[in-house]
CSV table of C-alpha atoms in Angstrom, one decimal:
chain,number,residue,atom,x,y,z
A,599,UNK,CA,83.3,161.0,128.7
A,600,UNK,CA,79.6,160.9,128.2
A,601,UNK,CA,77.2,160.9,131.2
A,602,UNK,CA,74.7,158.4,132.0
A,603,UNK,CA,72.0,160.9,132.7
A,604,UNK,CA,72.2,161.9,128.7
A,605,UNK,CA,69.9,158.4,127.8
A,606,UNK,CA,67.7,158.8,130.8
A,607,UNK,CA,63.9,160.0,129.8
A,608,UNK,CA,63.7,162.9,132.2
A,609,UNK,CA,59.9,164.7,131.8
A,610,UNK,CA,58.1,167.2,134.3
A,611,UNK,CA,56.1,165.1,136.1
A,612,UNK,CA,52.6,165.7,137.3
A,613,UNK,CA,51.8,167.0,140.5
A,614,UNK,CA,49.1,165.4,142.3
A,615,UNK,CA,46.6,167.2,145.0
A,616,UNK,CA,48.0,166.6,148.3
A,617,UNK,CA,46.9,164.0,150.7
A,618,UNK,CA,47.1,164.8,154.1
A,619,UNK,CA,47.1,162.6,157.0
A,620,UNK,CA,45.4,164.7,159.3
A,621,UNK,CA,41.9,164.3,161.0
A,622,UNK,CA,40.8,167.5,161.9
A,623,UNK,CA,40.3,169.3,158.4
A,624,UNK,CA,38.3,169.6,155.5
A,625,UNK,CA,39.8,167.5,152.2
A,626,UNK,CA,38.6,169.4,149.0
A,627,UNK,CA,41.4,169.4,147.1
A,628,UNK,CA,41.5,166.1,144.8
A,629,UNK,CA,37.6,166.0,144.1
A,630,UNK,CA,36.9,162.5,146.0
A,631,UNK,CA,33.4,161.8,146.6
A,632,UNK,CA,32.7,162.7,150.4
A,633,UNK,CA,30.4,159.8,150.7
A,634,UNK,CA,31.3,156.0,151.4
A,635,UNK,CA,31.3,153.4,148.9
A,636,UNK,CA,28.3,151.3,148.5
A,637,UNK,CA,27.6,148.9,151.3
A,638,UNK,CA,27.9,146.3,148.5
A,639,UNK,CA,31.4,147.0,148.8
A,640,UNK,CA,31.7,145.9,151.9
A,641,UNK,CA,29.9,142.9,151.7
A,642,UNK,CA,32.2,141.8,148.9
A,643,UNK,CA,35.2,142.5,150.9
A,644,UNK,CA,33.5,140.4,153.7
A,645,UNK,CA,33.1,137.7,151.2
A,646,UNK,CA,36.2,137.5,149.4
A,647,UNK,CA,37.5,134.6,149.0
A,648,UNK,CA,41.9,135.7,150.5
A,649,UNK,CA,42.6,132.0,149.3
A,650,UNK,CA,42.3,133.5,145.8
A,651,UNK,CA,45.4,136.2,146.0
A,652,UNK,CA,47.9,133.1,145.8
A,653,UNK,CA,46.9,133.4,142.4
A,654,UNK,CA,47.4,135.9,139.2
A,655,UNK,CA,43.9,138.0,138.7
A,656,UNK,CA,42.2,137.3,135.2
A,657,UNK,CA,43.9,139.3,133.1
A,658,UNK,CA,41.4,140.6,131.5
A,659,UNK,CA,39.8,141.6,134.5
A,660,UNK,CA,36.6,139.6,133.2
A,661,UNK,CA,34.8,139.8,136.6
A,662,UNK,CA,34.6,144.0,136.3
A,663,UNK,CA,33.9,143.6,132.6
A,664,UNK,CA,31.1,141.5,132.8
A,665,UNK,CA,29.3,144.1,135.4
A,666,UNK,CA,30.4,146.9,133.2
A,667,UNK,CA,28.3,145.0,129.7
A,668,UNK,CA,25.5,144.4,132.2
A,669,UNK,CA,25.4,147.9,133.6
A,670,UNK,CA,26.1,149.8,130.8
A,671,UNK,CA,24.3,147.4,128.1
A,672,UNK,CA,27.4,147.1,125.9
A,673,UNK,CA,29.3,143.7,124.6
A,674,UNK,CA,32.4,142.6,126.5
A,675,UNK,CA,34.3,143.1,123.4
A,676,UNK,CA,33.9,147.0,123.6
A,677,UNK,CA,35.0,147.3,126.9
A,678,UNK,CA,38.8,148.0,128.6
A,679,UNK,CA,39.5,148.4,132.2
A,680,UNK,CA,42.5,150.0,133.9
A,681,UNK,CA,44.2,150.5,137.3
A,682,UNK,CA,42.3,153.7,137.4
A,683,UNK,CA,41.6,156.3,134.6
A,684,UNK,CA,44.6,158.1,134.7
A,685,UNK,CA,46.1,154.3,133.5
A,686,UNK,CA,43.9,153.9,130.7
A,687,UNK,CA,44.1,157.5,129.8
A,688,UNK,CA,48.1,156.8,129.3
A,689,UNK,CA,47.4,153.6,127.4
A,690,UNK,CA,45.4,155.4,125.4
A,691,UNK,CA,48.0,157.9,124.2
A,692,UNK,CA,50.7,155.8,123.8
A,693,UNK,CA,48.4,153.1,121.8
A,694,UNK,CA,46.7,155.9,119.6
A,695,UNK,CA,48.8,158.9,118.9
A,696,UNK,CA,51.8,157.2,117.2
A,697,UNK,CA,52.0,159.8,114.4
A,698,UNK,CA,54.5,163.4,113.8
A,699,UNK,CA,51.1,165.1,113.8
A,700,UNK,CA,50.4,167.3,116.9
A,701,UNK,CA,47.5,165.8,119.6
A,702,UNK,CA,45.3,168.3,120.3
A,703,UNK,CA,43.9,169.2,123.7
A,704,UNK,CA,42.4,172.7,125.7
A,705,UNK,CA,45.0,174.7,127.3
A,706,UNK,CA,43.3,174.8,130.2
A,707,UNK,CA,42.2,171.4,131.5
A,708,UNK,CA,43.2,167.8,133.5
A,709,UNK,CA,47.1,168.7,133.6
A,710,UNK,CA,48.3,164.8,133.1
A,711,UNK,CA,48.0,165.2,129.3
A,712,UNK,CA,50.8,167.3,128.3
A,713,UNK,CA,53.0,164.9,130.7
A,714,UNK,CA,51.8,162.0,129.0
A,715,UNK,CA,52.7,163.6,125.7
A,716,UNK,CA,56.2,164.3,126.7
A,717,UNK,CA,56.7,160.8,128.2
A,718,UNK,CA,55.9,159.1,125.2
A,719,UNK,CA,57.3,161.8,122.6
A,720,UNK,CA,54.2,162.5,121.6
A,721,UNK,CA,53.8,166.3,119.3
A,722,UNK,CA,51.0,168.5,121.0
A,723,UNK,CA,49.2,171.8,120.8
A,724,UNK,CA,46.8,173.2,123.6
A,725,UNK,CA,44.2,175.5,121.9
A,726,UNK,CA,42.8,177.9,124.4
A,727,UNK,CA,39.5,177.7,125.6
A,728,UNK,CA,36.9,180.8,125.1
A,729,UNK,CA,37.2,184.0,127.6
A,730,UNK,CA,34.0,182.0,129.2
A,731,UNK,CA,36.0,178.5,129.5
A,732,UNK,CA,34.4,176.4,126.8
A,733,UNK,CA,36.0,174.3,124.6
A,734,UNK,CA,35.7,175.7,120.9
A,735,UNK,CA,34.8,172.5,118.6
A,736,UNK,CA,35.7,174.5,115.6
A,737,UNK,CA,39.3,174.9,116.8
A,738,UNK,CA,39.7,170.9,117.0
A,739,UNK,CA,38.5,170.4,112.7
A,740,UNK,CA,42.1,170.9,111.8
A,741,UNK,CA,44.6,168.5,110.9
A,742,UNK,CA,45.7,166.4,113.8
A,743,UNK,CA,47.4,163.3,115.3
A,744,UNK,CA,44.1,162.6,117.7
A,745,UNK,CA,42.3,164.5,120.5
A,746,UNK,CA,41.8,164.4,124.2
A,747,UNK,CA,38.9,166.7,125.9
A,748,UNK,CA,37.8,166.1,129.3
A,749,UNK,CA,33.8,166.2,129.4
A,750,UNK,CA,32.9,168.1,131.9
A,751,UNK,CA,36.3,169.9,131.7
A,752,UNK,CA,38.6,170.0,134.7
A,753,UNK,CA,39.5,172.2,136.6
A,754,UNK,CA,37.1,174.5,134.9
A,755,UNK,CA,33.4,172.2,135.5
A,756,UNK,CA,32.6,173.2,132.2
A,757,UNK,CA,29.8,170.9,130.0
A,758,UNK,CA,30.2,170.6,126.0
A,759,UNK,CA,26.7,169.7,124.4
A,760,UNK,CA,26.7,166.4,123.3
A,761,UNK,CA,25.9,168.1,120.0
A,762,UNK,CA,29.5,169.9,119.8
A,763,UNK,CA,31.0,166.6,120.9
A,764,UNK,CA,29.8,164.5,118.0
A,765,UNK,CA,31.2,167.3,115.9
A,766,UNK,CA,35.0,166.9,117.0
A,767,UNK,CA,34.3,163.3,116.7
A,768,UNK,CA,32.8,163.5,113.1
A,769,UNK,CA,35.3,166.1,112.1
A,770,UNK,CA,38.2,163.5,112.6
A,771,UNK,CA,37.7,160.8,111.1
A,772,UNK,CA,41.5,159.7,110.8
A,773,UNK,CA,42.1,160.6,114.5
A,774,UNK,CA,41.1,158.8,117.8
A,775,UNK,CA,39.2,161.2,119.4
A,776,UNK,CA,38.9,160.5,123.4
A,777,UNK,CA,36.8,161.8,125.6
A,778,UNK,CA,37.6,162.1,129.3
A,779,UNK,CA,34.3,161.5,131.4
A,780,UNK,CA,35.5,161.3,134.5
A,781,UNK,CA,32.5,163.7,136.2
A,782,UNK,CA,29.7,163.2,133.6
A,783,UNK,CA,28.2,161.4,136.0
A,784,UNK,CA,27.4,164.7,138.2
A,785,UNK,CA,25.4,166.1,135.8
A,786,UNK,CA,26.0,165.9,131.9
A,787,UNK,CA,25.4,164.1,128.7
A,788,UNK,CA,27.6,161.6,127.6
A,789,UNK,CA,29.0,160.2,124.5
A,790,UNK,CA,28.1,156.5,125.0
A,791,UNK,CA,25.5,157.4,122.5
A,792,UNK,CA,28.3,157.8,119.8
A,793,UNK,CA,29.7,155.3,119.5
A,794,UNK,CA,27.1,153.3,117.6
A,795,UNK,CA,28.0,156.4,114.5
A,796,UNK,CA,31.7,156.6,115.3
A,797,UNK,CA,34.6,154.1,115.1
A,798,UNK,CA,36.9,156.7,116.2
A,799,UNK,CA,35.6,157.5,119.2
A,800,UNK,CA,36.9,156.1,122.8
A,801,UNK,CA,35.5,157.1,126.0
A,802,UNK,CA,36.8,157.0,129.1
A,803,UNK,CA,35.3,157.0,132.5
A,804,UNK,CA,36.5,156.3,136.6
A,805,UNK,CA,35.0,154.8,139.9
A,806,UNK,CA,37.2,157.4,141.7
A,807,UNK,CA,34.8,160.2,141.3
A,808,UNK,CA,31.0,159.0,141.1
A,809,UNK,CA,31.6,155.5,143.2
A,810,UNK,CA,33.6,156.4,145.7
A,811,UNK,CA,36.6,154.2,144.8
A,812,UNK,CA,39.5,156.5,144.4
A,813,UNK,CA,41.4,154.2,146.8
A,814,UNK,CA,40.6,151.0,144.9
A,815,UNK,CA,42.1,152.9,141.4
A,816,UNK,CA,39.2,151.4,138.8
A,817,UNK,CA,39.1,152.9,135.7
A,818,UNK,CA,37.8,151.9,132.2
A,819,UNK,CA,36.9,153.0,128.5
A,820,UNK,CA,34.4,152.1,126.0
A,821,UNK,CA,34.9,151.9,122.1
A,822,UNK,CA,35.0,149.9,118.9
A,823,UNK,CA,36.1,146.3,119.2
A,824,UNK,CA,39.0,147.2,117.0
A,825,UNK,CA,39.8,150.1,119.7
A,826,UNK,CA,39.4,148.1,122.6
A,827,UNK,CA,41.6,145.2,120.9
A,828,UNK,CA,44.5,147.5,120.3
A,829,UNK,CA,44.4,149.0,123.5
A,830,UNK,CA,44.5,145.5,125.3
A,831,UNK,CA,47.2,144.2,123.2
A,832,UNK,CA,49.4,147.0,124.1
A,833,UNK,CA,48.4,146.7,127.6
A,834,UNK,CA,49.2,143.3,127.5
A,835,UNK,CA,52.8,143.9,126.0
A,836,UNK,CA,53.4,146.1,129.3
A,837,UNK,CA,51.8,144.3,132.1
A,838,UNK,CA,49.5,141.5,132.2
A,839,UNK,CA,48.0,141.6,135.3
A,840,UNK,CA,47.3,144.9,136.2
A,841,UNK,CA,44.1,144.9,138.1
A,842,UNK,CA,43.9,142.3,141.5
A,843,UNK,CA,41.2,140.4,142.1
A,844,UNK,CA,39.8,142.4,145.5
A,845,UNK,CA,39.5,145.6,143.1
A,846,UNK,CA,37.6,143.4,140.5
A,847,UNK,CA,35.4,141.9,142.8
A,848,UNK,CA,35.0,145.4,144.5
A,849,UNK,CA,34.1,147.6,141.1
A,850,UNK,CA,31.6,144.8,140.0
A,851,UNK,CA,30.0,144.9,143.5
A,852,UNK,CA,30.1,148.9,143.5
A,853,UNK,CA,28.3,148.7,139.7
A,854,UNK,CA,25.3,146.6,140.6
A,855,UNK,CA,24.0,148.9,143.7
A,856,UNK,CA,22.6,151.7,141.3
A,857,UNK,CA,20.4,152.9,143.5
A,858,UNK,CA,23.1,153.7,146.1
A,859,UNK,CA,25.2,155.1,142.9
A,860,UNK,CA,22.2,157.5,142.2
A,861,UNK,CA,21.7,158.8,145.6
A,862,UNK,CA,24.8,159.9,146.4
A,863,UNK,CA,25.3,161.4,142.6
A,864,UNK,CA,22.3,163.0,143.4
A,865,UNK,CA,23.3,163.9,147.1
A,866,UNK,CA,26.0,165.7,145.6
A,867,UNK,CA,24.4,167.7,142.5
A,868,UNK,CA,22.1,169.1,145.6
A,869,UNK,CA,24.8,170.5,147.4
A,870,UNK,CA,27.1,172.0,144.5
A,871,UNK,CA,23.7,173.9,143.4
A,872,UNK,CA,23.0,174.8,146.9
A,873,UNK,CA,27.1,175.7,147.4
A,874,UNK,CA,27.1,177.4,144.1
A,875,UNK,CA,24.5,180.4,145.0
A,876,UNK,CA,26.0,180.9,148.4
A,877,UNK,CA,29.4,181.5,146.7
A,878,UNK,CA,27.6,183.8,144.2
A,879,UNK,CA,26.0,185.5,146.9
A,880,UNK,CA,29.4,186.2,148.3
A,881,UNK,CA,30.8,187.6,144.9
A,882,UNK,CA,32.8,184.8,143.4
A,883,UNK,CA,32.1,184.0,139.9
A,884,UNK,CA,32.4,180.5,137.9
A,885,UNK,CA,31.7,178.4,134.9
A,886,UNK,CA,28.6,176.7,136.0
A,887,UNK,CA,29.7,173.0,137.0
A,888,UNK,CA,28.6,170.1,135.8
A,889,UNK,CA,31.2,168.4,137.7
A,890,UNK,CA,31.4,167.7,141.4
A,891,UNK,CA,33.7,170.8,142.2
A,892,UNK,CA,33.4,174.8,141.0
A,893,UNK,CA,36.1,176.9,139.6
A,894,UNK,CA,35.8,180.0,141.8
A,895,UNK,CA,37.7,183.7,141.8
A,896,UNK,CA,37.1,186.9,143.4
A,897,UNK,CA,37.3,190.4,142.0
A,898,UNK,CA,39.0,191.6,145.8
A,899,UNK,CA,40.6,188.3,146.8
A,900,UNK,CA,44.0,187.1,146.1
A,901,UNK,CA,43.8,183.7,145.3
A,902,UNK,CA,47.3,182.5,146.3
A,903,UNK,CA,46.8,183.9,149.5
A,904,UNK,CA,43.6,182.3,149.9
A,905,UNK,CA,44.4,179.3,149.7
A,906,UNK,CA,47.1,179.6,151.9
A,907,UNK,CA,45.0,181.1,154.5
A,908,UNK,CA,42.3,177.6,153.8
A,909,UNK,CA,44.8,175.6,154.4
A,910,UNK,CA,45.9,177.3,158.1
A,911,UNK,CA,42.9,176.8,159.1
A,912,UNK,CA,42.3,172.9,158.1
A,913,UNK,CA,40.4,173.5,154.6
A,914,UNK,CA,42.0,172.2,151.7
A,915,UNK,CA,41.4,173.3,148.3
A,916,UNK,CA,43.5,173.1,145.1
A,917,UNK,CA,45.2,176.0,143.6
A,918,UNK,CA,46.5,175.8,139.9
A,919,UNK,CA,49.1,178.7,139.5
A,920,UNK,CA,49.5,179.9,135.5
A,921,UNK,CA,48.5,183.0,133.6
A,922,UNK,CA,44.9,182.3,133.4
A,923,UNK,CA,44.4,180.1,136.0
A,924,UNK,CA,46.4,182.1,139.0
A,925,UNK,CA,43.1,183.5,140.4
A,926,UNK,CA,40.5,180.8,140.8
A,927,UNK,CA,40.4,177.9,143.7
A,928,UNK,CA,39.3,174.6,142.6
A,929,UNK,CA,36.7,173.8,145.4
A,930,UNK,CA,35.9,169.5,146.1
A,931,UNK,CA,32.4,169.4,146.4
A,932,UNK,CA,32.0,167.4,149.7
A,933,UNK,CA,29.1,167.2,152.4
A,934,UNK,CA,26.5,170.1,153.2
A,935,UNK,CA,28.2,170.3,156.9
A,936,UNK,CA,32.0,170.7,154.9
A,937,UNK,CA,30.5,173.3,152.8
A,938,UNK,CA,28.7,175.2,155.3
A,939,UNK,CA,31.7,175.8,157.1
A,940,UNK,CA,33.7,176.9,154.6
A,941,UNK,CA,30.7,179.5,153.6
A,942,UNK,CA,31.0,180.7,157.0
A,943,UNK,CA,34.9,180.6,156.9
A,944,UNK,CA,34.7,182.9,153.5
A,945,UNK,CA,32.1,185.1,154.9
A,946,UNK,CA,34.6,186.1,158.0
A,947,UNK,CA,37.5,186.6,155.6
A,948,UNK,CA,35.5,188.8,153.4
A,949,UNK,CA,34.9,191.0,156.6
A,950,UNK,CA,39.2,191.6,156.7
């Protein structure tokens, strides 16, 4: 007799940063902004209308788009929002790479895509990044089913020039090539720029990181009207009404305060250069960041066991086990008082 667990879709499912409940520590382990949202938030959770949620949200979330055109100077029409980028990202693969060709992604980057890939039977190949961390665009001009590169990379912090970006995207004309922007705004270039030249190109970006929403899960990508129309209509065969009102009238709110969005983008950037030459100081090397977090190792330090020993004492950091990844920390970029103590936590340890 057959079993029932032979038509089940079983896949290795991605492990998320932990989320502890505890008060005393320090959380740098998911890269969450350490600052609050804008107060604009708050007002518009003050002013929220609670008669409204006996009713379905807009499905197509028109209040967040409409902020996003008139932030981001772009029509309506190239513009898709998601419960969070990780959700657009997986609408994005299963709307676009729907061919036996192999996707195409670094071997050593956000660790959601080969899941994705799996879930929806998608063919893949991880080309491995330089002995330096950078993505190789010549690698990516091969035949292919579509791309996904993170811009800055994660969990490396590595920037591609916009230069090599347009590159990838020009070299693939048949393939959707996405990039993943979910830190450019912590320091790099981004492809917005592109896609006046390029009707293959999607990018994707998140309020989790740079607008301190990871709890409100907004995400959204920017592309051709042909792009954007496909990805809604498959988005709208799955669910409808994926985004509630509150997070709408939250994202739009959080979009408009750009000078509070600036400061704190710029609050940060401070600290991780600050962060960065204190850690240097100490002998840890890394990829310079362009991302709010560094990729950190030490020639006489067990990684492992570091971050074990961080987490006894209330510091929280992520650790990515693998081959070439076994011996670096991830390290959240959070406030200059959370940094400073884990300096001075780093400098008693290297005294052991």
């Amino acid at each position: 007799m057959s079993s029932w667990k032979e038509n089940v879709r079983s896949v290795e499912p991605y492990t998320p940063g932990e989320q502890p409940q505890r008060k005393d520590i320090i959380k740098l382990n998911t890269n969450e902004n350490p600052y609050p949202p804008s107060p604009a938030v708050e007002e518009a959770l003050r002013a929220f209308d609670v008669g409204r949620l006996r009713k379905y949200p807009t499905p197509d979330a028109a209040e967040l788009v409409s902020a996003l055109s008139e932030v981001y100077g772009l029509p309506k029409e190239q513009i898709y929002v998601g419960v969070g980028s990780d959700d657009v990202l997986a609408m994005s693969f299963l709307t676009f790479f729907n061919s036996k060709k192999p996707i195409l992604f670094p071997d050593v980057t956000y660790s959601f895509y080969d899941v994705w890939a799996d879930l929806f039977k998608i063919p893949y190949e991880r080309l491995p990044l330089a002995s330096d961390w950078s993505v190789l665009p010549g690698d990516y001009l091969r035949e292919n089913g579509g791309v996904v590169i993170p811009n800055p990379n994660a969990p490396t912090g590595k920037l591609l020039p916009l230069s090599d970006i347009e590159k990838i995207v020009a070299g693939n004309p048949a393939s959707v090539v996405i990039i993943d922007e979910a830190y450019i705004d912590f320091g790099g270039e981004s492809a917005l720029p592109l896609l006046s030249k390029y009707e293959n190109l999607l990018v994707v970006r998140t309020m989790s990181k740079s607008r301190s929403l990871a709890g409100s899960r907004i995400g959204f990508a920017f592309g051709n009207p042909d792009l954007i129309k496909y990805l809604w209509d498959v988005r709208n065969s799955f669910n409808s009404y994926t985004m509630d009102s509150v997070t709408q009238a939250v994202g739009a709110a959080s979009l408009r305060d750009r000078a509070y969005f600036e400061d704190t983008c710029s609050r940060i950037m401070k600290t991780r250069e600050r962060f960065s030459a204190e850690m240097k100081a100490l002998g840890f090397t890394f990829p310079e960041s362009a991302a709010n977090f560094i990729f950190a190792s030490h020639p006489e330090i067990d990684a492992a066991k570091l971050f074990s020993d961080l987490k006894e004492a209330g510091i929280f950091v992520r650790y990515f086990p693998g081959p070439r990844t076994g011996q670096s920390l991830r390290i959240t970029i959070g406030t200059d008082e959370e940094m400073d103590r884990l300096i001075a936590f780093l400098k008693e340890y290297l005294k052991k």
